[in-house]
PDB file of C-alpha atoms in Angstrom:
ATOM      1  CA  MET A   1     -15.267 -16.222 -22.099  1.00 39.00           C
ATOM      2  CA  ALA A   2     -11.929 -14.430 -22.502  1.00 43.00           C
ATOM      3  CA  SER A   3     -10.727 -12.467 -19.480  1.00 47.00           C
ATOM      4  CA  PRO A   4     -10.160  -8.725 -19.894  1.00 55.00           C
ATOM      5  CA  HIS A   5      -6.677  -7.581 -20.794  1.00 65.00           C
ATOM      6  CA  PRO A   6      -4.717  -6.906 -17.572  1.00 69.00           C
ATOM      7  CA  PHE A   7      -3.702  -3.415 -18.705  1.00 81.00           C
ATOM      8  CA  ARG A   8      -7.238  -2.308 -19.643  1.00 88.00           C
ATOM      9  CA  GLY A   9      -8.251  -0.971 -16.213  1.00 90.00           C
ATOM     10  CA  PRO A  10      -4.873   0.706 -15.557  1.00 90.00           C
ATOM     11  CA  LEU A  11      -4.988   2.294 -19.028  1.00 93.00           C
ATOM     12  CA  PHE A  12      -8.369   3.824 -18.251  1.00 95.00           C
ATOM     13  CA  MET A  13      -6.969   5.151 -14.960  1.00 93.00           C
ATOM     14  CA  VAL A  14      -3.933   6.707 -16.697  1.00 93.00           C
ATOM     15  CA  LEU A  15      -6.256   8.342 -19.256  1.00 95.00           C
ATOM     16  CA  SER A  16      -8.529   9.540 -16.441  1.00 95.00           C
ATOM     17  CA  THR A  17      -5.752  11.161 -14.426  1.00 91.00           C
ATOM     18  CA  GLY A  18      -4.412  12.789 -17.597  1.00 93.00           C
ATOM     19  CA  SER A  19      -7.856  14.147 -18.507  1.00 95.00           C
ATOM     20  CA  TYR A  20      -8.419  15.445 -14.978  1.00 90.00           C
ATOM     21  CA  LEU A  21      -4.996  17.112 -14.973  1.00 87.00           C
ATOM     22  CA  ILE A  22      -5.646  18.917 -18.257  1.00 92.00           C
ATOM     23  CA  ASN A  23      -8.951  20.043 -16.766  1.00 91.00           C
ATOM     24  CA  ASP A  24      -7.193  21.232 -13.593  1.00 84.00           C
ATOM     25  CA  THR A  25      -4.518  23.071 -15.578  1.00 86.00           C
ATOM     26  CA  LEU A  26      -7.091  24.946 -17.657  1.00 90.00           C
ATOM     27  CA  MET A  27      -9.081  25.742 -14.510  1.00 86.00           C
ATOM     28  CA  LYS A  28      -5.987  27.049 -12.737  1.00 81.00           C
ATOM     29  CA  LEU A  29      -5.340  29.386 -15.670  1.00 85.00           C
ATOM     30  CA  ALA A  30      -8.992  30.483 -15.620  1.00 86.00           C
ATOM     31  CA  THR A  31      -9.071  31.263 -11.891  1.00 81.00           C
ATOM     32  CA  ALA A  32      -7.019  34.406 -12.507  1.00 79.00           C
ATOM     33  CA  GLY A  33      -9.729  36.979 -11.951  1.00 82.00           C
ATOM     34  CA  LEU A  34     -12.667  34.611 -11.345  1.00 89.00           C
ATOM     35  CA  PRO A  35     -13.897  33.224  -7.983  1.00 90.00           C
ATOM     36  CA  PRO A  36     -13.519  29.431  -7.572  1.00 87.00           C
ATOM     37  CA  TYR A  37     -17.178  28.367  -7.429  1.00 92.00           C
ATOM     38  CA  GLU A  38     -17.984  30.528 -10.452  1.00 94.00           C
ATOM     39  CA  VAL A  39     -15.178  28.713 -12.282  1.00 92.00           C
ATOM     40  CA  LEU A  40     -16.650  25.346 -11.291  1.00 93.00           C
ATOM     41  CA  MET A  41     -20.101  26.468 -12.409  1.00 95.00           C
ATOM     42  CA  LEU A  42     -18.953  27.708 -15.822  1.00 96.00           C
ATOM     43  CA  ARG A  43     -16.872  24.568 -16.325  1.00 95.00           C
ATOM     44  CA  GLY A  44     -19.940  22.458 -15.540  1.00 95.00           C
ATOM     45  CA  LEU A  45     -22.026  24.368 -18.082  1.00 97.00           C
ATOM     46  CA  ALA A  46     -19.323  23.796 -20.697  1.00 97.00           C
ATOM     47  CA  ALA A  47     -19.205  20.072 -19.914  1.00 96.00           C
ATOM     48  CA  LEU A  48     -23.000  19.923 -20.215  1.00 96.00           C
ATOM     49  CA  ILE A  49     -22.832  21.612 -23.629  1.00 96.00           C
ATOM     50  CA  TRP A  50     -20.183  19.137 -24.799  1.00 95.00           C
ATOM     51  CA  GLY A  51     -21.724  16.049 -23.281  1.00 94.00           C
ATOM     52  CA  THR A  52     -25.426  16.377 -24.103  1.00 95.00           C
ATOM     53  CA  PRO A  53     -25.034  16.039 -27.901  1.00 95.00           C
ATOM     54  CA  LEU A  54     -22.657  13.109 -27.305  1.00 93.00           C
ATOM     55  CA  LEU A  55     -25.239  11.346 -25.133  1.00 93.00           C
ATOM     56  CA  LEU A  56     -27.917  11.810 -27.784  1.00 93.00           C
ATOM     57  CA  ALA A  57     -25.613  10.801 -30.655  1.00 93.00           C
ATOM     58  CA  LEU A  58     -24.805   7.522 -28.886  1.00 91.00           C
ATOM     59  CA  GLY A  59     -28.510   6.746 -28.522  1.00 93.00           C
ATOM     60  CA  TYR A  60     -28.766   7.166 -24.759  1.00 94.00           C
ATOM     61  CA  ALA A  61     -31.860   9.407 -24.838  1.00 92.00           C
ATOM     62  CA  SER A  62     -34.058   6.625 -23.473  1.00 93.00           C
ATOM     63  CA  GLN A  63     -31.622   6.107 -20.585  1.00 94.00           C
ATOM     64  CA  LEU A  64     -31.517   9.722 -19.392  1.00 93.00           C
ATOM     65  CA  PRO A  65     -33.562   8.874 -16.259  1.00 94.00           C
ATOM     66  CA  LEU A  66     -30.534   6.826 -15.131  1.00 95.00           C
ATOM     67  CA  LEU A  67     -28.708  10.143 -14.585  1.00 95.00           C
ATOM     68  CA  PHE A  68     -30.522  10.251 -11.240  1.00 93.00           C
ATOM     69  CA  GLU A  69     -30.710   6.540 -10.471  1.00 95.00           C
ATOM     70  CA  ARG A  70     -30.155   5.971  -6.753  1.00 94.00           C
ATOM     71  CA  ARG A  71     -26.682   4.411  -6.931  1.00 96.00           C
ATOM     72  CA  VAL A  72     -25.491   6.765  -9.671  1.00 96.00           C
ATOM     73  CA  LEU A  73     -26.640   9.721  -7.591  1.00 96.00           C
ATOM     74  CA  ALA A  74     -24.960   8.354  -4.446  1.00 95.00           C
ATOM     75  CA  ARG A  75     -21.638   8.080  -6.291  1.00 95.00           C
ATOM     76  CA  ASN A  76     -21.894  11.564  -7.720  1.00 95.00           C
ATOM     77  CA  LEU A  77     -22.958  13.266  -4.505  1.00 96.00           C
ATOM     78  CA  ALA A  78     -19.632  12.027  -3.094  1.00 96.00           C
ATOM     79  CA  GLU A  79     -17.937  13.429  -6.217  1.00 94.00           C
ATOM     80  CA  ALA A  80     -19.592  16.812  -5.712  1.00 94.00           C
ATOM     81  CA  ALA A  81     -18.611  16.994  -2.041  1.00 95.00           C
ATOM     82  CA  ALA A  82     -15.023  16.038  -2.941  1.00 93.00           C
ATOM     83  CA  VAL A  83     -14.703  18.720  -5.625  1.00 90.00           C
ATOM     84  CA  LEU A  84     -16.275  21.461  -3.494  1.00 89.00           C
ATOM     85  CA  ALA A  85     -13.910  20.646  -0.619  1.00 89.00           C
ATOM     86  CA  TYR A  86     -10.847  20.461  -2.872  1.00 85.00           C
ATOM     87  CA  ILE A  87     -11.380  23.789  -4.618  1.00 80.00           C
ATOM     88  CA  VAL A  88     -11.428  25.614  -1.272  1.00 80.00           C
ATOM     89  CA  ALA A  89      -8.347  23.745  -0.035  1.00 80.00           C
ATOM     90  CA  LEU A  90      -6.454  24.432  -3.255  1.00 73.00           C
ATOM     91  CA  ALA A  91      -7.208  28.135  -3.047  1.00 69.00           C
ATOM     92  CA  ASN A  92      -5.821  28.409   0.493  1.00 73.00           C
ATOM     93  CA  MET A  93      -2.847  26.035   0.815  1.00 70.00           C
ATOM     94  CA  PRO A  94       0.246  25.054  -1.177  1.00 64.00           C
ATOM     95  CA  ILE A  95      -0.646  22.842  -4.133  1.00 65.00           C
ATOM     96  CA  ALA A  96       2.066  20.360  -3.106  1.00 61.00           C
ATOM     97  CA  ASP A  97       0.366  19.789   0.238  1.00 66.00           C
ATOM     98  CA  ALA A  98      -3.068  19.394  -1.337  1.00 71.00           C
ATOM     99  CA  THR A  99      -1.639  16.944  -3.888  1.00 70.00           C
ATOM    100  CA  ALA A 100       0.173  14.938  -1.228  1.00 69.00           C
ATOM    101  CA  LEU A 101      -2.959  14.527   0.885  1.00 72.00           C
ATOM    102  CA  GLY A 102      -4.812  13.368  -2.226  1.00 76.00           C
ATOM    103  CA  GLN A 103      -2.453  10.414  -2.565  1.00 74.00           C
ATOM    104  CA  VAL A 104      -4.210   8.747   0.373  1.00 79.00           C
ATOM    105  CA  THR A 105      -7.134   7.896  -1.941  1.00 84.00           C
ATOM    106  CA  PRO A 106      -5.796   4.640  -3.479  1.00 82.00           C
ATOM    107  CA  LEU A 107      -4.929   3.228  -0.059  1.00 79.00           C
ATOM    108  CA  LEU A 108      -8.427   4.035   1.235  1.00 82.00           C
ATOM    109  CA  ILE A 109      -9.976   2.419  -1.848  1.00 84.00           C
ATOM    110  CA  LEU A 110      -7.971  -0.767  -1.296  1.00 79.00           C
ATOM    111  CA  LEU A 111      -8.971  -0.877   2.358  1.00 80.00           C
ATOM    112  CA  GLY A 112     -12.619  -0.324   1.449  1.00 84.00           C
ATOM    113  CA  ALA A 113     -12.558  -2.960  -1.300  1.00 83.00           C
ATOM    114  CA  SER A 114     -11.074  -5.548   1.033  1.00 80.00           C
ATOM    115  CA  ILE A 115     -13.786  -4.849   3.643  1.00 81.00           C
ATOM    116  CA  LEU A 116     -16.829  -4.284   1.419  1.00 84.00           C
ATOM    117  CA  PHE A 117     -16.107  -6.585  -1.521  1.00 80.00           C
ATOM    118  CA  ARG A 118     -13.822  -9.155   0.142  1.00 79.00           C
ATOM    119  CA  GLU A 119     -11.072  -8.484  -2.405  1.00 75.00           C
ATOM    120  CA  ARG A 120      -7.794 -10.083  -1.401  1.00 75.00           C
ATOM    121  CA  ILE A 121      -4.744  -7.828  -1.594  1.00 70.00           C
ATOM    122  CA  GLY A 122      -1.523  -9.771  -1.209  1.00 74.00           C
ATOM    123  CA  GLY A 123       1.392  -8.609   0.913  1.00 77.00           C
ATOM    124  CA  LEU A 124       3.690  -8.036  -2.085  1.00 79.00           C
ATOM    125  CA  ALA A 125       1.013  -6.034  -3.887  1.00 76.00           C
ATOM    126  CA  MET A 126       0.496  -3.882  -0.768  1.00 78.00           C
ATOM    127  CA  ALA A 127       4.242  -3.303  -0.562  1.00 83.00           C
ATOM    128  CA  LEU A 128       4.335  -2.185  -4.209  1.00 81.00           C
ATOM    129  CA  ILE A 129       1.362   0.132  -3.621  1.00 79.00           C
ATOM    130  CA  GLY A 130       3.182   1.580  -0.605  1.00 82.00           C
ATOM    131  CA  ILE A 131       6.212   2.225  -2.824  1.00 85.00           C
ATOM    132  CA  GLY A 132       3.939   4.078  -5.251  1.00 80.00           C
ATOM    133  CA  PHE A 133       2.611   6.172  -2.363  1.00 82.00           C
ATOM    134  CA  ILE A 134       6.174   7.090  -1.332  1.00 86.00           C
ATOM    135  CA  GLY A 135       6.944   7.992  -4.940  1.00 82.00           C
ATOM    136  CA  ALA A 136       3.887  10.261  -5.115  1.00 76.00           C
ATOM    137  CA  LEU A 137       5.003  12.083  -1.956  1.00 77.00           C
ATOM    138  CA  MET A 138       8.488  12.482  -3.463  1.00 83.00           C
ATOM    139  CA  VAL A 139       6.882  14.221  -6.437  1.00 74.00           C
ATOM    140  CA  ALA A 140       4.488  16.383  -4.394  1.00 67.00           C
ATOM    141  CA  GLN A 141       7.143  17.259  -1.759  1.00 74.00           C
ATOM    142  CA  PRO A 142       4.715  18.741   0.804  1.00 68.00           C
ATOM    143  CA  THR A 143       6.113  21.615   2.833  1.00 68.00           C
ATOM    144  CA  GLY A 144       3.836  21.336   5.863  1.00 63.00           C
ATOM    145  CA  ALA A 145       3.040  25.033   5.487  1.00 58.00           C
ATOM    146  CA  GLY A 146      -0.584  24.264   4.709  1.00 50.00           C
ATOM    147  CA  ILE A 147      -1.455  22.334   7.884  1.00 54.00           C
ATOM    148  CA  SER A 148      -4.781  23.917   8.880  1.00 67.00           C
ATOM    149  CA  VAL A 149      -8.502  23.494   8.397  1.00 79.00           C
ATOM    150  CA  TYR A 150      -7.740  23.612   4.669  1.00 79.00           C
ATOM    151  CA  ALA A 151      -5.537  20.540   5.040  1.00 76.00           C
ATOM    152  CA  LEU A 152      -8.534  18.801   6.580  1.00 81.00           C
ATOM    153  CA  LEU A 153     -10.569  19.801   3.531  1.00 86.00           C
ATOM    154  CA  ALA A 154      -7.900  18.337   1.233  1.00 82.00           C
ATOM    155  CA  LEU A 155      -7.917  15.126   3.271  1.00 82.00           C
ATOM    156  CA  SER A 156     -11.726  15.125   3.105  1.00 89.00           C
ATOM    157  CA  ASN A 157     -11.398  15.295  -0.687  1.00 89.00           C
ATOM    158  CA  ALA A 158      -9.232  12.152  -0.627  1.00 86.00           C
ATOM    159  CA  VAL A 159     -11.725  10.292   1.577  1.00 90.00           C
ATOM    160  CA  LEU A 160     -14.706  11.371  -0.531  1.00 95.00           C
ATOM    161  CA  CYS A 161     -12.950  10.330  -3.759  1.00 92.00           C
ATOM    162  CA  ALA A 162     -12.475   6.870  -2.253  1.00 91.00           C
ATOM    163  CA  VAL A 163     -16.167   6.796  -1.290  1.00 94.00           C
ATOM    164  CA  ARG A 164     -17.056   7.854  -4.853  1.00 94.00           C
ATOM    165  CA  ASP A 165     -15.063   5.069  -6.482  1.00 92.00           C
ATOM    166  CA  LEU A 166     -16.259   2.397  -4.073  1.00 93.00           C
ATOM    167  CA  ALA A 167     -19.869   3.536  -4.575  1.00 93.00           C
ATOM    168  CA  GLY A 168     -19.287   3.354  -8.322  1.00 92.00           C
ATOM    169  CA  ARG A 169     -18.577  -0.368  -7.970  1.00 89.00           C
ATOM    170  CA  ARG A 170     -22.214  -0.877  -6.922  1.00 91.00           C
ATOM    171  CA  ILE A 171     -23.689   0.685 -10.072  1.00 94.00           C
ATOM    172  CA  ARG A 172     -25.334  -1.893 -12.326  1.00 92.00           C
ATOM    173  CA  ALA A 173     -23.282  -3.029 -15.323  1.00 89.00           C
ATOM    174  CA  GLU A 174     -25.999  -1.995 -17.800  1.00 91.00           C
ATOM    175  CA  VAL A 175     -25.711   1.688 -16.801  1.00 94.00           C
ATOM    176  CA  PRO A 176     -23.505   3.341 -19.478  1.00 94.00           C
ATOM    177  CA  GLY A 177     -20.315   5.005 -18.264  1.00 93.00           C
ATOM    178  CA  LEU A 178     -21.155   8.225 -20.087  1.00 94.00           C
ATOM    179  CA  ILE A 179     -24.463   8.428 -18.195  1.00 95.00           C
ATOM    180  CA  VAL A 180     -22.537   8.209 -14.914  1.00 95.00           C
ATOM    181  CA  ALA A 181     -20.045  10.852 -16.103  1.00 95.00           C
ATOM    182  CA  MET A 182     -22.757  13.299 -17.162  1.00 96.00           C
ATOM    183  CA  SER A 183     -24.635  12.756 -13.916  1.00 96.00           C
ATOM    184  CA  ALA A 184     -21.457  13.762 -12.068  1.00 95.00           C
ATOM    185  CA  VAL A 185     -21.210  16.912 -14.195  1.00 95.00           C
ATOM    186  CA  ILE A 186     -24.809  17.890 -13.370  1.00 96.00           C
ATOM    187  CA  VAL A 187     -24.548  17.218  -9.626  1.00 96.00           C
ATOM    188  CA  VAL A 188     -21.282  19.181  -9.270  1.00 95.00           C
ATOM    189  CA  LEU A 189     -22.721  22.002 -11.397  1.00 96.00           C
ATOM    190  CA  ILE A 190     -25.753  22.317  -9.108  1.00 96.00           C
ATOM    191  CA  GLY A 191     -23.571  22.333  -5.983  1.00 95.00           C
ATOM    192  CA  ALA A 192     -21.189  24.928  -7.440  1.00 95.00           C
ATOM    193  CA  ALA A 193     -24.076  27.150  -8.565  1.00 96.00           C
ATOM    194  CA  VAL A 194     -25.658  27.128  -5.105  1.00 96.00           C
ATOM    195  CA  LEU A 195     -22.385  27.950  -3.347  1.00 95.00           C
ATOM    196  CA  HIS A 196     -21.562  30.654  -5.899  1.00 95.00           C
ATOM    197  CA  VAL A 197     -24.890  32.400  -5.302  1.00 96.00           C
ATOM    198  CA  VAL A 198     -24.541  32.117  -1.509  1.00 96.00           C
ATOM    199  CA  THR A 199     -20.857  32.975  -1.041  1.00 94.00           C
ATOM    200  CA  GLU A 200     -19.525  34.823  -4.118  1.00 93.00           C
ATOM    201  CA  THR A 201     -20.135  37.882  -6.274  1.00 95.00           C
ATOM    202  CA  TRP A 202     -20.500  37.306 -10.009  1.00 96.00           C
ATOM    203  CA  VAL A 203     -17.502  38.459 -12.074  1.00 96.00           C
ATOM    204  CA  MET A 204     -18.013  38.828 -15.829  1.00 95.00           C
ATOM    205  CA  PRO A 205     -15.670  36.316 -17.530  1.00 95.00           C
ATOM    206  CA  ARG A 206     -13.522  37.423 -20.443  1.00 94.00           C
ATOM    207  CA  ALA A 207     -13.286  35.549 -23.734  1.00 94.00           C
ATOM    208  CA  GLU A 208     -10.095  33.767 -22.665  1.00 94.00           C
ATOM    209  CA  HIS A 209     -11.797  32.559 -19.482  1.00 94.00           C
ATOM    210  CA  LEU A 210     -14.639  31.058 -21.514  1.00 95.00           C
ATOM    211  CA  ALA A 211     -12.199  29.372 -23.902  1.00 96.00           C
ATOM    212  CA  LEU A 212     -10.214  27.852 -21.029  1.00 95.00           C
ATOM    213  CA  LEU A 213     -13.324  26.630 -19.224  1.00 95.00           C
ATOM    214  CA  GLY A 214     -14.771  25.270 -22.465  1.00 96.00           C
ATOM    215  CA  GLY A 215     -11.660  23.105 -22.803  1.00 96.00           C
ATOM    216  CA  ALA A 216     -11.775  22.164 -19.120  1.00 95.00           C
ATOM    217  CA  GLY A 217     -15.386  21.012 -19.473  1.00 96.00           C
ATOM    218  CA  PHE A 218     -14.477  18.810 -22.439  1.00 96.00           C
ATOM    219  CA  PHE A 219     -11.698  16.992 -20.596  1.00 96.00           C
ATOM    220  CA  LEU A 220     -13.740  16.801 -17.394  1.00 94.00           C
ATOM    221  CA  ILE A 221     -16.246  14.482 -19.099  1.00 95.00           C
ATOM    222  CA  PHE A 222     -13.505  12.031 -20.035  1.00 94.00           C
ATOM    223  CA  GLY A 223     -11.909  12.227 -16.590  1.00 94.00           C
ATOM    224  CA  HIS A 224     -15.235  11.156 -15.057  1.00 93.00           C
ATOM    225  CA  LEU A 225     -15.834   8.515 -17.749  1.00 94.00           C
ATOM    226  CA  PHE A 226     -12.419   6.852 -17.627  1.00 95.00           C
ATOM    227  CA  ILE A 227     -12.121   6.682 -13.836  1.00 93.00           C
ATOM    228  CA  PHE A 228     -15.532   5.007 -13.639  1.00 93.00           C
ATOM    229  CA  LEU A 229     -14.620   2.535 -16.396  1.00 93.00           C
ATOM    230  CA  ALA A 230     -11.246   1.792 -14.785  1.00 93.00           C
ATOM    231  CA  TYR A 231     -12.848   0.359 -11.648  1.00 89.00           C
ATOM    232  CA  ARG A 232     -15.614  -1.307 -13.671  1.00 90.00           C
ATOM    233  CA  VAL A 233     -13.264  -3.405 -15.840  1.00 88.00           C
ATOM    234  CA  GLY A 234     -10.252  -3.942 -13.558  1.00 85.00           C
ATOM    235  CA  PRO A 235      -9.575  -5.338 -10.069  1.00 83.00           C
ATOM    236  CA  THR A 236      -9.281  -2.601  -7.443  1.00 83.00           C
ATOM    237  CA  GLY A 237      -5.835  -3.732  -6.320  1.00 77.00           C
ATOM    238  CA  VAL A 238      -4.510  -3.432  -9.882  1.00 82.00           C
ATOM    239  CA  VAL A 239      -6.238  -0.199 -10.878  1.00 88.00           C
ATOM    240  CA  ALA A 240      -5.837   1.894  -7.694  1.00 82.00           C
ATOM    241  CA  PRO A 241      -2.019   2.324  -7.841  1.00 82.00           C
ATOM    242  CA  PHE A 242      -2.324   4.039 -11.225  1.00 86.00           C
ATOM    243  CA  TYR A 243      -4.125   6.904  -9.485  1.00 86.00           C
ATOM    244  CA  TYR A 244      -0.593   7.987  -8.590  1.00 82.00           C
ATOM    245  CA  PHE A 245      -0.051   8.869 -12.264  1.00 84.00           C
ATOM    246  CA  PHE A 246      -1.813  12.100 -11.371  1.00 82.00           C
ATOM    247  CA  THR A 247       1.546  13.268 -10.014  1.00 78.00           C
ATOM    248  CA  PHE A 248       3.268  12.393 -13.304  1.00 81.00           C
ATOM    249  CA  TRP A 249       0.784  14.459 -15.310  1.00 85.00           C
ATOM    250  CA  ALA A 250       1.089  17.297 -12.767  1.00 78.00           C
ATOM    251  CA  VAL A 251       4.844  17.453 -13.304  1.00 80.00           C
ATOM    252  CA  LEU A 252       4.370  17.344 -17.091  1.00 83.00           C
ATOM    253  CA  SER A 253       1.868  20.195 -16.858  1.00 83.00           C
ATOM    254  CA  GLY A 254       4.315  22.186 -14.745  1.00 79.00           C
ATOM    255  CA  VAL A 255       7.031  21.773 -17.381  1.00 82.00           C
ATOM    256  CA  VAL A 256       4.898  22.427 -20.473  1.00 84.00           C
ATOM    257  CA  VAL A 257       2.510  25.102 -19.200  1.00 84.00           C
ATOM    258  CA  PHE A 258       4.155  26.797 -16.224  1.00 75.00           C
ATOM    259  CA  ASN A 259       7.856  26.296 -17.082  1.00 80.00           C
ATOM    260  CA  GLN A 260       8.455  24.553 -13.745  1.00 75.00           C
ATOM    261  CA  PHE A 261      10.983  21.727 -13.987  1.00 77.00           C
ATOM    262  CA  PRO A 262      11.070  18.805 -11.515  1.00 75.00           C
ATOM    263  CA  ASN A 263      14.058  18.379  -9.232  1.00 80.00           C
ATOM    264  CA  PRO A 264      15.934  15.058  -8.984  1.00 87.00           C
ATOM    265  CA  LEU A 265      13.774  13.887  -6.050  1.00 85.00           C
ATOM    266  CA  ALA A 266      10.604  14.386  -8.103  1.00 80.00           C
ATOM    267  CA  VAL A 267      12.111  12.520 -11.073  1.00 81.00           C
ATOM    268  CA  ALA A 268      12.982   9.599  -8.792  1.00 86.00           C
ATOM    269  CA  GLY A 269       9.441   9.696  -7.389  1.00 82.00           C
ATOM    270  CA  ILE A 270       7.930   9.498 -10.879  1.00 79.00           C
ATOM    271  CA  ALA A 271      10.103   6.459 -11.609  1.00 82.00           C
ATOM    272  CA  LEU A 272       8.860   4.757  -8.420  1.00 84.00           C
ATOM    273  CA  VAL A 273       5.232   5.478  -9.337  1.00 80.00           C
ATOM    274  CA  VAL A 274       5.613   4.056 -12.847  1.00 77.00           C
ATOM    275  CA  VAL A 275       7.620   0.985 -11.851  1.00 81.00           C
ATOM    276  CA  SER A 276       5.415   0.077  -8.896  1.00 81.00           C
ATOM    277  CA  GLY A 277       2.244   0.413 -10.971  1.00 75.00           C
ATOM    278  CA  ILE A 278       3.524  -1.804 -13.768  1.00 78.00           C
ATOM    279  CA  ALA A 279       4.819  -4.333 -11.230  1.00 81.00           C
ATOM    280  CA  VAL A 280       1.360  -4.571  -9.618  1.00 76.00           C
ATOM    281  CA  VAL A 281      -0.214  -5.353 -13.005  1.00 69.00           C
ATOM    282  CA  LEU A 282       2.403  -7.988 -13.852  1.00 76.00           C
ATOM    283  CA  LEU A 283       2.034  -9.559 -10.405  1.00 76.00           C
ATOM    284  CA  ASP A 284      -1.749  -9.797 -10.829  1.00 69.00           C
ATOM    285  CA  GLU A 285      -1.392 -11.317 -14.314  1.00 68.00           C
ATOM    286  CA  ARG A 286       1.074 -13.906 -13.000  1.00 72.00           C
ATOM    287  CA  ARG A 287      -1.315 -14.813 -10.177  1.00 70.00           C
ATOM    288  CA  ARG A 288      -4.180 -15.257 -12.625  1.00 64.00           C
ATOM    289  CA  ARG A 289      -2.102 -17.469 -14.929  1.00 67.00           C
ATOM    290  CA  LEU A 290      -1.091 -19.697 -12.032  1.00 63.00           C
ATOM    291  CA  ALA A 291      -4.585 -19.886 -10.564  1.00 59.00           C
ATOM    292  CA  PRO A 292      -6.234 -23.312 -11.036  1.00 57.00           C
ATOM    293  CA  VAL A 293      -8.964 -23.398 -13.671  1.00 48.00           C
ATOM    294  CA  ALA A 294     -12.374 -24.317 -12.205  1.00 47.00           C
TER     295      ALA A 294
END
């Protein structure tokens, strides 16, 4: 049987980070005038409206019970906890600091994969991943002004995202990726709705808020889908470094949407992220070609 293309998993990760960033950008625009958990709740409703017809059109009606299958639910409870922690951190600390703390996720995933799944990560690959981490920090450029309980929440988001992706590795291969993605939407929606009712006062959204959150919900589905597929089809050590592309999309969003241009340090950081990620893929492909055939 032919082996999967070495760039397939990384491509899914790049598409995932791009989808998540579009979602985040639209949410950031929508939070002007709306409380954060209400935004999460409305985004979840939009994603449910987009995703349900897609599930049915693809013939997954008979597999809907898998939305709450034990391992799917375990993965998505970690997703919900990560999102609920991150939204509070983002609202109370500089975005650069929150982004920088999030870059710990790939390193935690690699550590977890080596312990739980006995995946071997070579020294050169670890060095390249470390270079990508440095590049991500060069892009985020944390100020240190956000060191507080909110920084702990942002770090908790990074840890929980690693737990989510490692838990996703244990989901059976016959469970469709879209089922996993829609389960994540539902679990986060329930968590956001509960916290909104308990901690916030409802604010009537305007038409532009609904349009922004409708778009955010659409891209959220594909963010969930592609990140799950990335770790399903590719080795952890090859896929994880491409999580750093989140910083690339963040800079692009800043330029296109918010008219914020990167400084030379951020440009150099983006170059390190891209080069280190591609080098990890090429290194893994070379190792596989040289491996003896059983």
